[in-house]
Coordinates of C-alpha atoms and ligand atoms in Angstrom, one line a residue:
M1 CA 1.8 -3.3 11.0
L2 CA 2.6 -6.1 8.5
V3 CA 4.9 -5.3 5.6
L4 CA 5.3 -7.6 2.6
G5 CA 8.7 -7.0 1.0
I6 CA 10.0 -8.2 -2.4
E7 CA 13.6 -8.5 -3.5
S8 CA 14.6 -9.1 -7.2
T9 CA 17.6 -7.0 -7.9
C10 CA 19.8 -9.8 -9.1
D11 CA 19.5 -13.6 -9.0
E12 CA 17.4 -14.2 -5.9
T13 CA 13.6 -14.0 -6.1
A14 CA 12.6 -13.3 -2.5
C15 CA 9.6 -12.3 -0.5
A16 CA 9.2 -11.8 3.3
V17 CA 6.5 -10.7 5.7
V18 CA 7.9 -8.7 8.6
R19 CA 5.9 -7.2 11.5
K20 CA 7.0 -3.7 12.8
G21 CA 10.4 -3.8 11.3
D22 CA 11.9 -6.7 13.2
E23 CA 9.6 -9.7 13.7
I24 CA 10.2 -11.9 10.7
L25 CA 7.1 -14.0 10.0
S26 CA 8.5 -15.5 6.8
N27 CA 11.6 -15.0 4.7
V28 CA 11.4 -17.0 1.4
I29 CA 14.5 -16.9 -0.9
S30 CA 14.6 -18.7 -4.2
S31 CA 18.1 -18.7 -5.5
Q32 CA 18.9 -19.0 -9.2
I33 CA 22.4 -20.4 -8.7
D34 CA 21.6 -23.5 -10.7
L35 CA 20.5 -21.5 -13.6
H36 CA 23.6 -19.2 -13.9
A37 CA 26.3 -21.6 -12.7
A38 CA 26.9 -23.0 -16.2
Y39 CA 27.8 -19.5 -17.4
G40 CA 30.1 -18.6 -14.4
G41 CA 28.0 -15.5 -13.6
V42 CA 24.5 -14.0 -13.7
V43 CA 22.9 -13.8 -17.2
P44 CA 20.4 -10.9 -16.9
E45 CA 17.9 -12.1 -19.5
L46 CA 17.7 -15.6 -17.9
A47 CA 17.4 -14.0 -14.4
C48 CA 14.4 -11.9 -15.6
R49 CA 12.7 -14.9 -17.0
R50 CA 13.2 -16.9 -13.8
H51 CA 11.9 -14.0 -11.7
I52 CA 8.7 -14.0 -13.8
D53 CA 8.2 -17.7 -13.2
L54 CA 8.9 -17.5 -9.5
I55 CA 7.6 -14.2 -8.2
I56 CA 4.0 -15.3 -7.6
P57 CA 4.8 -18.7 -6.1
V58 CA 7.4 -17.1 -3.8
I59 CA 5.0 -14.5 -2.6
Q60 CA 2.3 -17.1 -2.0
Q61 CA 4.8 -19.2 0.0
A62 CA 5.8 -16.1 2.1
L63 CA 2.1 -15.5 2.9
D64 CA 1.5 -19.1 3.7
E65 CA 4.5 -19.4 6.0
A66 CA 3.4 -16.2 7.7
K67 CA -0.1 -17.6 8.0
I68 CA -1.7 -14.5 6.5
N69 CA -3.6 -13.4 3.4
F70 CA -3.1 -10.5 1.0
E71 CA -5.8 -8.5 2.9
D72 CA -3.7 -8.7 6.1
V73 CA -0.8 -6.8 4.6
D74 CA -0.5 -3.1 5.5
L75 CA 2.3 -2.0 3.2
F76 CA 3.9 -3.5 0.1
A77 CA 7.6 -2.8 -0.4
A78 CA 10.1 -3.7 -3.1
S79 CA 13.8 -3.2 -3.9
Q80 CA 14.0 -0.2 -6.1
G81 CA 17.6 -0.6 -7.1
P82 CA 20.5 -0.6 -7.7
G83 CA 20.8 -3.8 -9.7
L84 CA 19.7 -5.3 -13.0
V85 CA 16.9 -3.1 -14.2
G86 CA 14.8 -5.8 -15.9
A87 CA 15.0 -8.0 -12.8
I88 CA 14.1 -5.1 -10.4
M89 CA 11.1 -4.2 -12.6
I90 CA 9.6 -7.6 -12.0
G91 CA 9.5 -7.4 -8.2
F92 CA 8.9 -3.7 -8.2
N93 CA 5.9 -3.8 -10.6
T94 CA 4.4 -6.8 -8.7
A95 CA 4.5 -4.8 -5.5
R96 CA 3.0 -1.8 -7.2
A97 CA 0.2 -3.9 -8.7
L98 CA -0.6 -5.5 -5.4
S99 CA -0.7 -2.1 -3.8
L100 CA -3.1 -0.8 -6.4
A101 CA -5.3 -3.9 -6.4
L102 CA -5.6 -4.0 -2.6
G103 CA -5.7 -0.3 -1.9
K104 CA -2.7 -0.5 0.4
P105 CA 0.4 1.8 0.4
F106 CA 3.6 1.1 -1.5
I107 CA 7.2 2.0 -0.9
G108 CA 10.4 1.5 -2.9
I109 CA 13.6 0.7 -0.9
N110 CA 17.2 1.1 -1.8
H111 CA 18.8 -2.3 -1.8
V112 CA 22.1 -1.2 -0.4
D113 CA 20.5 0.7 2.5
A114 CA 18.6 -2.4 3.2
H115 CA 21.8 -4.5 3.4
L116 CA 22.9 -2.0 6.1
Y117 CA 19.6 -2.4 8.0
A118 CA 20.0 -6.2 8.2
P119 CA 22.5 -6.2 11.0
L120 CA 20.5 -3.6 12.9
M121 CA 17.2 -5.4 12.6
H122 CA 17.5 -7.0 16.0
T123 CA 19.7 -4.4 17.7
K124 CA 17.9 -2.5 20.4
N125 CA 18.9 1.1 21.4
L126 CA 21.4 1.6 18.6
H127 CA 23.1 5.0 18.6
F128 CA 24.1 6.8 15.5
P129 CA 26.4 7.8 13.8
C130 CA 27.6 4.5 12.5
L131 CA 30.1 3.6 9.8
G132 CA 28.4 1.4 7.3
V133 CA 30.6 -1.1 5.4
V134 CA 28.9 -2.6 2.4
L135 CA 30.6 -5.7 1.0
S136 CA 28.5 -7.3 -1.7
G137 CA 28.6 -8.6 -5.3
G138 CA 27.8 -5.2 -6.7
H139 CA 29.1 -2.8 -4.0
T140 CA 32.0 -2.0 -1.8
S141 CA 31.3 1.2 0.1
L142 CA 32.0 3.0 3.3
I143 CA 28.9 5.0 4.4
N144 CA 28.5 7.6 7.1
M145 CA 25.1 6.6 8.6
K146 CA 23.9 9.7 10.5
S147 CA 20.6 8.0 11.2
L148 CA 18.5 5.3 9.7
F149 CA 17.3 7.8 7.1
S150 CA 20.4 9.8 6.4
Y151 CA 23.3 8.0 4.7
E152 CA 26.3 9.8 3.2
T153 CA 28.6 7.7 0.9
I154 CA 32.2 8.2 1.9
S155 CA 33.9 6.0 -0.6
G156 CA 33.3 3.2 -3.1
T157 CA 35.2 1.0 -5.5
V158 CA 36.8 2.4 -8.6
D159 CA 36.6 -0.9 -10.4
D160 CA 35.4 -4.4 -9.2
A161 CA 33.2 -4.8 -6.1
I162 CA 34.7 -7.1 -3.6
G163 CA 32.2 -9.9 -4.2
E164 CA 32.8 -9.6 -7.9
A165 CA 36.5 -10.0 -7.3
F166 CA 35.8 -13.1 -5.3
D167 CA 33.6 -14.5 -8.1
K168 CA 36.2 -13.6 -10.8
T169 CA 39.1 -15.1 -8.8
A170 CA 37.1 -18.2 -8.3
K171 CA 36.6 -18.4 -12.1
I172 CA 40.3 -18.1 -12.6
L173 CA 40.8 -21.0 -10.2
S174 CA 38.1 -23.0 -12.1
L175 CA 35.8 -23.0 -9.1
P176 CA 32.0 -22.9 -9.5
Y177 CA 29.8 -19.8 -9.3
P178 CA 29.2 -18.1 -6.9
G179 CA 32.9 -17.9 -6.0
G180 CA 32.8 -16.3 -2.6
P181 CA 31.8 -19.4 -0.5
Q182 CA 34.1 -21.6 -2.7
I183 CA 37.1 -19.3 -2.0
E184 CA 36.3 -19.3 1.7
M185 CA 36.1 -23.1 1.8
L186 CA 39.4 -23.6 0.0
A187 CA 41.2 -20.9 2.0
K188 CA 40.5 -22.8 5.2
Q189 CA 43.1 -25.4 4.1
G190 CA 45.5 -22.9 2.5
N191 CA 48.5 -20.9 3.6
R192 CA 47.7 -17.2 3.4
L193 CA 51.4 -16.3 3.4
A194 CA 52.1 -18.4 0.2
Y195 CA 51.5 -15.4 -2.1
Q196 CA 52.2 -11.7 -1.5
F197 CA 48.9 -10.3 -2.9
R198 CA 47.7 -6.8 -2.1
A199 CA 44.5 -4.9 -3.0
G200 CA 44.9 -1.6 -4.8
R201 CA 45.4 1.9 -3.4
V202 CA 43.7 4.8 -5.1
K203 CA 45.9 7.8 -5.5
G204 CA 44.6 10.8 -3.6
A205 CA 41.6 8.8 -2.2
P206 CA 42.9 6.5 0.6
L207 CA 39.4 5.3 1.5
H208 CA 38.4 4.2 -2.0
F209 CA 38.7 0.6 -3.0
S210 CA 40.2 -1.2 -6.0
F211 CA 40.1 -4.9 -6.4
S212 CA 40.7 -5.5 -10.1
G213 CA 44.5 -5.4 -9.8
L214 CA 44.3 -8.0 -7.0
K215 CA 42.3 -10.3 -9.2
T216 CA 44.8 -9.8 -12.1
A217 CA 47.7 -10.5 -9.7
V218 CA 46.1 -13.9 -9.1
L219 CA 45.7 -14.5 -12.8
Y220 CA 49.4 -13.8 -13.4
A221 CA 50.6 -15.7 -10.4
I222 CA 49.0 -18.9 -11.7
K223 CA 49.3 -18.3 -15.4
D224 CA 50.2 -21.4 -17.5
K225 CA 50.4 -23.5 -14.3
E226 CA 48.5 -26.7 -13.5
L227 CA 47.6 -26.1 -9.9
S228 CA 47.3 -28.9 -7.4
F229 CA 44.4 -28.7 -4.9
E230 CA 46.8 -27.6 -2.2
E231 CA 48.2 -24.8 -4.4
K232 CA 44.6 -23.6 -5.2
C233 CA 43.9 -23.5 -1.4
D234 CA 47.1 -21.3 -0.9
V235 CA 46.0 -18.9 -3.7
A236 CA 42.5 -18.7 -2.2
A237 CA 43.8 -18.0 1.3
S238 CA 46.3 -15.4 0.1
F239 CA 43.7 -13.6 -2.0
Q240 CA 41.0 -13.7 0.6
H241 CA 43.4 -12.4 3.3
A242 CA 44.7 -9.5 1.1
A243 CA 41.1 -8.4 0.2
F244 CA 40.0 -8.4 3.8
Q245 CA 43.1 -6.7 5.1
D246 CA 42.4 -3.9 2.7
V247 CA 38.8 -3.6 3.9
I248 CA 39.8 -3.7 7.6
D249 CA 42.5 -1.1 7.1
K250 CA 40.2 1.3 5.3
T251 CA 37.4 0.7 7.7
V252 CA 39.6 1.5 10.7
L253 CA 41.0 4.6 8.9
A254 CA 37.5 5.9 8.1
A255 CA 36.4 5.2 11.7
K256 CA 39.2 7.5 12.9
Q257 CA 38.6 10.1 10.3
Y258 CA 34.9 10.3 10.9
N259 CA 35.3 9.9 14.6
C260 CA 32.9 6.9 14.6
S261 CA 33.4 3.8 16.7
R262 CA 30.3 1.8 15.7
I263 CA 30.7 -0.3 12.6
V264 CA 27.8 -1.9 10.7
F265 CA 28.6 -4.6 8.1
G266 CA 26.2 -5.5 5.3
G267 CA 26.2 -7.6 2.1
G268 CA 26.8 -11.1 1.0
V269 CA 30.6 -11.1 1.6
T270 CA 30.0 -10.5 5.3
N271 CA 28.9 -14.2 5.4
N272 CA 32.6 -15.0 5.4
Q273 CA 33.8 -16.2 8.8
H274 CA 37.5 -15.4 8.1
L275 CA 36.5 -11.8 7.6
R276 CA 34.6 -11.8 10.9
R277 CA 37.5 -13.3 12.8
M278 CA 40.1 -11.0 11.3
F279 CA 38.0 -7.9 12.2
S280 CA 37.5 -9.1 15.8
E281 CA 41.3 -9.8 16.1
Q282 CA 42.4 -6.5 14.6
A283 CA 39.6 -4.0 15.4
G284 CA 37.5 -5.8 18.0
H285 CA 37.7 -2.7 20.2
L286 CA 35.2 -1.0 17.8
E287 CA 31.6 -1.8 18.5
H288 CA 30.5 -3.8 15.4
Y289 CA 27.4 -5.5 14.0
W290 CA 27.1 -8.3 11.5
P291 CA 23.9 -9.5 9.8
S292 CA 22.6 -12.8 11.1
V293 CA 22.3 -16.0 9.0
G294 CA 19.6 -15.5 6.4
L295 CA 20.0 -11.8 6.4
S296 CA 23.5 -11.3 4.9
L297 CA 22.9 -12.6 1.3
D298 CA 20.1 -11.0 -0.7
N299 CA 16.8 -11.4 1.0
A300 CA 13.4 -9.6 1.3
A301 CA 13.3 -9.4 5.1
M302 CA 15.8 -6.6 5.1
I303 CA 13.6 -4.8 2.5
A304 CA 10.3 -5.3 4.5
G305 CA 12.1 -4.3 7.8
L306 CA 13.6 -1.1 6.5
A307 CA 10.3 -0.3 4.7
Y308 CA 8.5 -0.2 8.0
H309 CA 10.8 2.5 9.4
Q310 CA 11.0 4.5 6.2
Y311 CA 7.2 4.5 5.8
K312 CA 6.8 5.8 9.3
H313 CA 9.4 8.4 8.6
R314 CA 8.5 9.7 5.1
G315 CA 5.2 7.9 4.1
G316 CA 4.7 5.8 1.0
D317 CA 5.6 6.4 -2.6
T318 CA 3.3 7.2 -5.4
L319 CA 2.8 4.5 -8.0
D320 CA 4.5 6.4 -10.7
K321 CA 7.9 6.0 -8.9
E322 CA 10.6 4.7 -11.2
V323 CA 13.2 2.0 -10.4
F324 CA 16.7 3.4 -10.3
T325 CA 20.0 1.8 -11.3
F326 CA 22.6 4.4 -10.2
I327 CA 25.1 3.4 -7.5
Ligands
LIG1 O1 24.8 -9.1 -1.2 P1 24.8 -10.2 -2.2 O2 23.9 -11.4 -1.9 O3 24.3 -9.7 -3.5 C1 24.6 -8.4 -4.0 O4 23.9 -7.4 -3.6 O5 25.5 -8.3 -4.8 O6 26.3 -10.6 -2.4 C2 26.6 -11.6 -3.3 C3 28.2 -11.7 -3.3 C4 28.7 -12.7 -4.3 O7 29.8 -12.0 -5.0 C5 29.2 -13.8 -3.5 O8 30.4 -14.5 -4.1 C6 29.7 -13.1 -2.2 O9 28.6 -12.2 -2.0 N1 29.7 -14.1 -1.1 C7 30.9 -14.3 -0.4 C8 30.6 -15.3 0.6 N2 29.2 -15.6 0.4 C9 28.8 -14.9 -0.6 N3 32.1 -13.8 -0.5 C10 33.1 -14.3 0.3 N4 32.8 -15.2 1.3 C11 31.6 -15.8 1.4 N5 31.4 -16.7 2.3
LIG2 ZN1 22.6 -7.4 -2.3

């Protein structure tokens, strides 16, 4: 069974063809970083216009690389949300139109659920329950994954998502967008003990996240100072380490509370090698799964892959299905 998946929730226009949930025949991602960099973040209206320009060429490239035609596709899938509504509509409506025109089924996929499918895509004989840890530009959540089809959100962020905190901190340091990779790069040359940063604790909710105070602490620490390159590296290293220590502490706590020793990481921030090392050092005794290269940042292979399993489990969606934007 061949699934064509489309992803357009934010600033990546992506299309992938995946066979039976795990064999990736193509995974085309067109990033809009160049477009948004000048503004220091994603401008929704510009993102939508770029999606409109790119969606058809990106789909055509995915078909070409997979060496198939539209007629070979068995199921059309698209991200249904959460994300920028206008942006989602472009990929979602394209998938619905293709489904209608070609008489093939359609299914809408939750983008966050797909991030948690990415690390499992090539894992055989996985046992549930797993503790899902979503670390992306829009989300920071702990999820009790009872099966591939039953997710219960345990906690989330009460303010900034972790990727958002990386991006905003990078902006404070006058680093280009997106900030996550820039912070990681600088942090490699910095001293993480130079600044005593700490992520927020949420009163009465020890598993919830709060990163806006951490970002503000960076702002105050460097206020009115002209930082040298070395000092910027120290800030980046201290910030990054504090953010990840918080994630690891809460993940380990949740694993204990939910009696779950399998951890599944998803989302763009999991690209960070320092996070992966820290987790292995501190909690390597827990069985854990990371997305492979090409599947951690926004992509359509995770959409097409999860779509295969969800379609087998619950069938397709009717074409009057709406996009959603709730978290
Ligand atoms: O999952 P994703 O591609 O999009 C969303 O669903 O939000 O995540 C994008 C986020 C951005 O905030 C970006 O700065 C962050 O992931 N990111 C990183 C790294 N690579 C991307 N954060 C920290 N370290 C990285 N290496
Ligand atoms: Zn994402």
